[in-house]
PDB file of C-alpha atoms and ligand atoms in Angstrom:
ATOM      1  CA  MET A 501     -14.020  24.770  23.429  1.00 47.00           C
ATOM      2  CA  GLN A 502     -12.988  27.588  21.165  1.00 51.00           C
ATOM      3  CA  LYS A 503     -14.914  27.673  18.044  1.00 54.00           C
ATOM      4  CA  LEU A 504     -13.338  25.911  14.850  1.00 57.00           C
ATOM      5  CA  ASP A 505     -13.157  26.827  11.132  1.00 81.00           C
ATOM      6  CA  ASP A 506     -15.114  24.243   9.148  1.00 93.00           C
ATOM      7  CA  LEU A 507     -11.843  23.395   7.496  1.00 95.00           C
ATOM      8  CA  ASP A 508     -10.543  22.482  11.118  1.00 97.00           C
ATOM      9  CA  ASP A 509     -13.499  20.529  11.852  1.00 97.00           C
ATOM     10  CA  ARG A 510     -13.379  18.584   8.701  1.00 98.00           C
ATOM     11  CA  LEU A 511     -10.153  17.636   9.579  1.00 98.00           C
ATOM     12  CA  ILE A 512     -10.606  16.935  13.320  1.00 98.00           C
ATOM     13  CA  LEU A 513     -13.183  14.550  11.955  1.00 98.00           C
ATOM     14  CA  ALA A 514     -10.640  12.730   9.225  1.00 98.00           C
ATOM     15  CA  ALA A 515      -7.987  12.148  12.398  1.00 98.00           C
ATOM     16  CA  GLN A 516     -10.564  11.335  14.599  1.00 98.00           C
ATOM     17  CA  GLN A 517     -12.245   8.742  12.263  1.00 98.00           C
ATOM     18  CA  ALA A 518      -8.464   7.237  11.301  1.00 98.00           C
ATOM     19  CA  ARG A 519      -7.966   6.934  15.201  1.00 98.00           C
ATOM     20  CA  ASP A 520     -10.992   4.228  15.477  1.00 98.00           C
ATOM     21  CA  GLY A 521      -8.905   2.395  13.227  1.00 98.00           C
ATOM     22  CA  ALA A 522      -5.392   2.394  14.743  1.00 99.00           C
ATOM     23  CA  TYR A 523      -4.130  -0.562  15.263  1.00 99.00           C
ATOM     24  CA  ALA A 524      -2.964  -0.480  19.268  1.00 98.00           C
ATOM     25  CA  PRO A 525      -2.956  -3.809  20.866  1.00 98.00           C
ATOM     26  CA  TYR A 526       0.308  -3.379  22.974  1.00 98.00           C
ATOM     27  CA  SER A 527      -0.058   0.098  24.180  1.00 98.00           C
ATOM     28  CA  GLY A 528      -3.986   0.708  23.904  1.00 98.00           C
ATOM     29  CA  TYR A 529      -3.100   4.100  23.021  1.00 98.00           C
ATOM     30  CA  LYS A 530      -4.530   5.109  19.521  1.00 98.00           C
ATOM     31  CA  VAL A 531      -3.203   7.912  17.680  1.00 98.00           C
ATOM     32  CA  GLY A 532      -5.637   9.680  14.353  1.00 99.00           C
ATOM     33  CA  ALA A 533      -3.672  12.284  12.636  1.00 99.00           C
ATOM     34  CA  ALA A 534      -4.612  13.809   8.978  1.00 99.00           C
ATOM     35  CA  LEU A 535      -2.894  16.268   6.554  1.00 98.00           C
ATOM     36  CA  LEU A 536      -4.458  18.944   4.665  1.00 98.00           C
ATOM     37  CA  CYS A 537      -2.846  19.168   0.905  1.00 98.00           C
ATOM     38  CA  GLU A 538      -2.201  22.497  -0.519  1.00 98.00           C
ATOM     39  CA  ASN A 539      -4.948  20.813  -3.101  1.00 98.00           C
ATOM     40  CA  GLY A 540      -7.429  20.490  -0.185  1.00 98.00           C
ATOM     41  CA  ASP A 541      -7.526  16.824  -0.376  1.00 98.00           C
ATOM     42  CA  ILE A 542      -7.212  15.372   3.319  1.00 98.00           C
ATOM     43  CA  ILE A 543      -5.361  12.395   3.880  1.00 98.00           C
ATOM     44  CA  SER A 544      -5.050  10.501   7.108  1.00 98.00           C
ATOM     45  CA  GLY A 545      -3.091   7.856   9.172  1.00 99.00           C
ATOM     46  CA  CYS A 546      -3.634   5.897  12.321  1.00 99.00           C
ATOM     47  CA  ASN A 547      -0.511   3.622  14.264  1.00 99.00           C
ATOM     48  CA  VAL A 548       0.420   0.586  13.968  1.00 99.00           C
ATOM     49  CA  GLU A 549       1.985  -1.164  15.988  1.00 98.00           C
ATOM     50  CA  ASN A 550       3.870  -4.326  16.372  1.00 98.00           C
ATOM     51  CA  ARG A 551       4.668  -6.918  18.779  1.00 98.00           C
ATOM     52  CA  SER A 552       8.479  -5.787  17.854  1.00 98.00           C
ATOM     53  CA  TYR A 553       8.005  -2.268  19.199  1.00 98.00           C
ATOM     54  CA  GLY A 554      10.901  -1.146  17.520  1.00 98.00           C
ATOM     55  CA  ALA A 555       8.635  -1.498  14.099  1.00 98.00           C
ATOM     56  CA  THR A 556       5.775   0.275  15.425  1.00 98.00           C
ATOM     57  CA  LEU A 557       4.610   3.059  12.903  1.00 98.00           C
ATOM     58  CA  CYS A 558       3.021   6.774  14.310  1.00 99.00           C
ATOM     59  CA  ALA A 559      -0.062   7.970  12.642  1.00 99.00           C
ATOM     60  CA  GLU A 560       1.442  11.101  11.552  1.00 98.00           C
ATOM     61  CA  ARG A 561       3.971   9.117   9.512  1.00 98.00           C
ATOM     62  CA  ILE A 562       1.342   7.086   8.229  1.00 98.00           C
ATOM     63  CA  ALA A 563      -0.360   9.857   6.880  1.00 98.00           C
ATOM     64  CA  ILE A 564       2.491  11.780   5.257  1.00 98.00           C
ATOM     65  CA  ALA A 565       3.818   8.405   3.422  1.00 98.00           C
ATOM     66  CA  ARG A 566       0.545   7.985   2.134  1.00 98.00           C
ATOM     67  CA  ALA A 567       0.066  11.567   0.713  1.00 98.00           C
ATOM     68  CA  VAL A 568       3.651  11.291  -0.307  1.00 98.00           C
ATOM     69  CA  CYS A 569       2.845   8.218  -2.281  1.00 98.00           C
ATOM     70  CA  LEU A 570      -0.204   9.967  -3.757  1.00 98.00           C
ATOM     71  CA  GLY A 571       2.184  12.866  -5.349  1.00 98.00           C
ATOM     72  CA  HIS A 572       1.648  15.178  -2.385  1.00 98.00           C
ATOM     73  CA  ILE A 573       4.687  17.312  -0.934  1.00 98.00           C
ATOM     74  CA  SER A 574       2.840  20.332   0.311  1.00 98.00           C
ATOM     75  CA  PHE A 575       0.697  20.624   3.369  1.00 98.00           C
ATOM     76  CA  ASP A 576      -1.442  23.335   4.689  1.00 98.00           C
ATOM     77  CA  LYS A 577      -2.201  21.819   8.264  1.00 98.00           C
ATOM     78  CA  LEU A 578      -2.089  18.558  10.416  1.00 98.00           C
ATOM     79  CA  ALA A 579      -4.367  17.615  13.111  1.00 99.00           C
ATOM     80  CA  VAL A 580      -3.346  15.164  15.426  1.00 99.00           C
ATOM     81  CA  VAL A 581      -6.581  13.614  17.716  1.00 98.00           C
ATOM     82  CA  THR A 582      -5.439  11.428  21.073  1.00 98.00           C
ATOM     83  CA  ASP A 583      -7.229  10.516  24.200  1.00 98.00           C
ATOM     84  CA  GLY A 584      -5.809  12.458  27.371  1.00 94.00           C
ATOM     85  CA  ASP A 585      -5.518  15.971  28.517  1.00 97.00           C
ATOM     86  CA  PRO A 586      -3.685  18.295  27.249  1.00 98.00           C
ATOM     87  CA  PRO A 587      -3.873  16.213  23.608  1.00 98.00           C
ATOM     88  CA  ALA A 588      -0.622  15.181  23.300  1.00 98.00           C
ATOM     89  CA  THR A 589       1.975  16.447  20.291  1.00 98.00           C
ATOM     90  CA  PRO A 590       3.712  14.412  17.678  1.00 98.00           C
ATOM     91  CA  CYS A 591       6.842  12.777  18.951  1.00 98.00           C
ATOM     92  CA  GLY A 592      10.246  14.050  17.613  1.00 98.00           C
ATOM     93  CA  ILE A 593      10.528  11.153  14.631  1.00 98.00           C
ATOM     94  CA  CYS A 594       7.114  12.747  13.331  1.00 98.00           C
ATOM     95  CA  LEU A 595       8.240  16.328  13.853  1.00 98.00           C
ATOM     96  CA  GLN A 596      11.491  15.688  12.000  1.00 98.00           C
ATOM     97  CA  VAL A 597       9.573  13.437   9.349  1.00 98.00           C
ATOM     98  CA  LEU A 598       7.253  16.871   8.588  1.00 98.00           C
ATOM     99  CA  ALA A 599      10.226  19.208   8.458  1.00 98.00           C
ATOM    100  CA  GLU A 600      11.059  17.315   5.425  1.00 98.00           C
ATOM    101  CA  PHE A 601       8.422  18.527   3.487  1.00 98.00           C
ATOM    102  CA  CYS A 602       7.237  21.850   5.331  1.00 96.00           C
ATOM    103  CA  LYS A 603       9.068  25.169   6.654  1.00 96.00           C
ATOM    104  CA  ASP A 604       6.674  25.323   9.197  1.00 98.00           C
ATOM    105  CA  LEU A 605       3.160  23.733   9.184  1.00 98.00           C
ATOM    106  CA  PRO A 606      -0.002  24.950  11.651  1.00 98.00           C
ATOM    107  CA  ILE A 607      -0.734  21.967  13.771  1.00 98.00           C
ATOM    108  CA  LEU A 608      -4.346  21.174  15.515  1.00 98.00           C
ATOM    109  CA  LEU A 609      -3.672  19.258  18.695  1.00 98.00           C
ATOM    110  CA  ALA A 610      -7.625  17.417  19.660  1.00 98.00           C
ATOM    111  CA  ASN A 611      -8.569  15.144  21.811  1.00 98.00           C
ATOM    112  CA  VAL A 612     -11.411  12.601  22.188  1.00 98.00           C
ATOM    113  CA  GLN A 613     -12.686  14.935  25.115  1.00 97.00           C
ATOM    114  CA  GLY A 614     -13.127  17.950  22.358  1.00 96.00           C
ATOM    115  CA  ARG A 615     -10.534  20.082  23.624  1.00 98.00           C
ATOM    116  CA  VAL A 616      -8.694  21.115  20.695  1.00 98.00           C
ATOM    117  CA  LEU A 617      -4.795  23.526  21.128  1.00 98.00           C
ATOM    118  CA  ARG A 618      -3.230  25.468  18.111  1.00 98.00           C
ATOM    119  CA  THR A 619       0.061  25.318  17.927  1.00 98.00           C
ATOM    120  CA  ARG A 620       2.957  25.105  15.177  1.00 98.00           C
ATOM    121  CA  LEU A 621       5.491  22.576  13.677  1.00 98.00           C
ATOM    122  CA  LYS A 622       8.194  25.547  14.448  1.00 98.00           C
ATOM    123  CA  ASN A 623       7.182  26.153  18.064  1.00 98.00           C
ATOM    124  CA  LEU A 624       7.407  22.063  18.508  1.00 98.00           C
ATOM    125  CA  LEU A 625      10.737  21.388  16.643  1.00 98.00           C
ATOM    126  CA  PRO A 626      12.499  24.619  16.321  1.00 98.00           C
ATOM    127  CA  ALA A 627      15.662  23.118  14.965  1.00 98.00           C
ATOM    128  CA  PRO A 628      15.212  20.375  12.809  1.00 98.00           C
ATOM    129  CA  PHE A 629      18.132  18.212  11.286  1.00 98.00           C
ATOM    130  CA  ASP A 630      19.858  19.621   8.326  1.00 96.00           C
ATOM    131  CA  PHE A 631      23.070  18.922   6.659  1.00 95.00           C
ATOM    132  CA  LYS A 632      22.880  21.721   4.137  1.00 80.00           C
TER     133      LYS A 632
HETATM  134  N1  THU B1436       2.799   7.534  18.777  1.00 86.71           N
HETATM  135  C1  THU B1436       1.987   8.026  17.501  1.00 86.71           C
HETATM  136  O1  THU B1436       0.957   7.263  16.949  1.00 86.71           O
HETATM  137  N2  THU B1436       2.273   9.405  17.121  1.00 86.71           N
HETATM  138  C2  THU B1436       3.115   9.817  17.960  1.00 86.71           C
HETATM  139  O2  THU B1436       3.453  11.051  17.717  1.00 86.71           O
HETATM  140  C3  THU B1436       3.341   9.208  19.188  1.00 86.71           C
HETATM  141  C4  THU B1436       3.134   7.730  19.670  1.00 86.71           C
HETATM  142  C5  THU B1436       1.701   6.129  19.207  1.00 86.71           C
HETATM  143  C6  THU B1436       2.755   4.926  18.702  1.00 86.71           C
HETATM  144  C7  THU B1436       2.161   3.973  19.791  1.00 86.71           C
HETATM  145  O3  THU B1436       1.425   3.023  18.531  1.00 86.71           O
HETATM  146  C8  THU B1436       1.718   4.543  20.840  1.00 86.71           C
HETATM  147  O4  THU B1436       1.098   5.949  19.923  1.00 86.71           O
HETATM  148  C9  THU B1436       1.974   4.892  22.085  1.00 86.71           C
HETATM  149  O5  THU B1436       3.358   5.098  21.653  1.00 86.71           O
END
């Protein structure tokens, strides 16, 4: 496994711990996300499913919504933890929501087996919707 710096380690750990709280009785697929805010705070989220499947909330959007509610709109990094190899990328809706707040953002894609891939928001969503 690639050597991580301390902050990356902490961010992935926060995402992993959030993942433990996932409510995913329908898919059984748990996701944890953690955002590093500009001021150093780490805000996490997990997926919350609903029997009306379309009402399901992704871990990444929960983390963003929690962060924004607490006054954070500038972010330095995101970590996402899933089970499976390769580690999963955020879905298109979550990428668009991230793009609302970040021109670009380093993203750590990790799995519970300890594999970590590094990418960026710009790589995953090069052309977010914008009506400017
Ligand atoms: N999920 C996330 O939490 N984040 C994503 O970016 C994609 C999918 C969740 C939603 C659902 O609870 C489960 O993963 C299976 O789609």
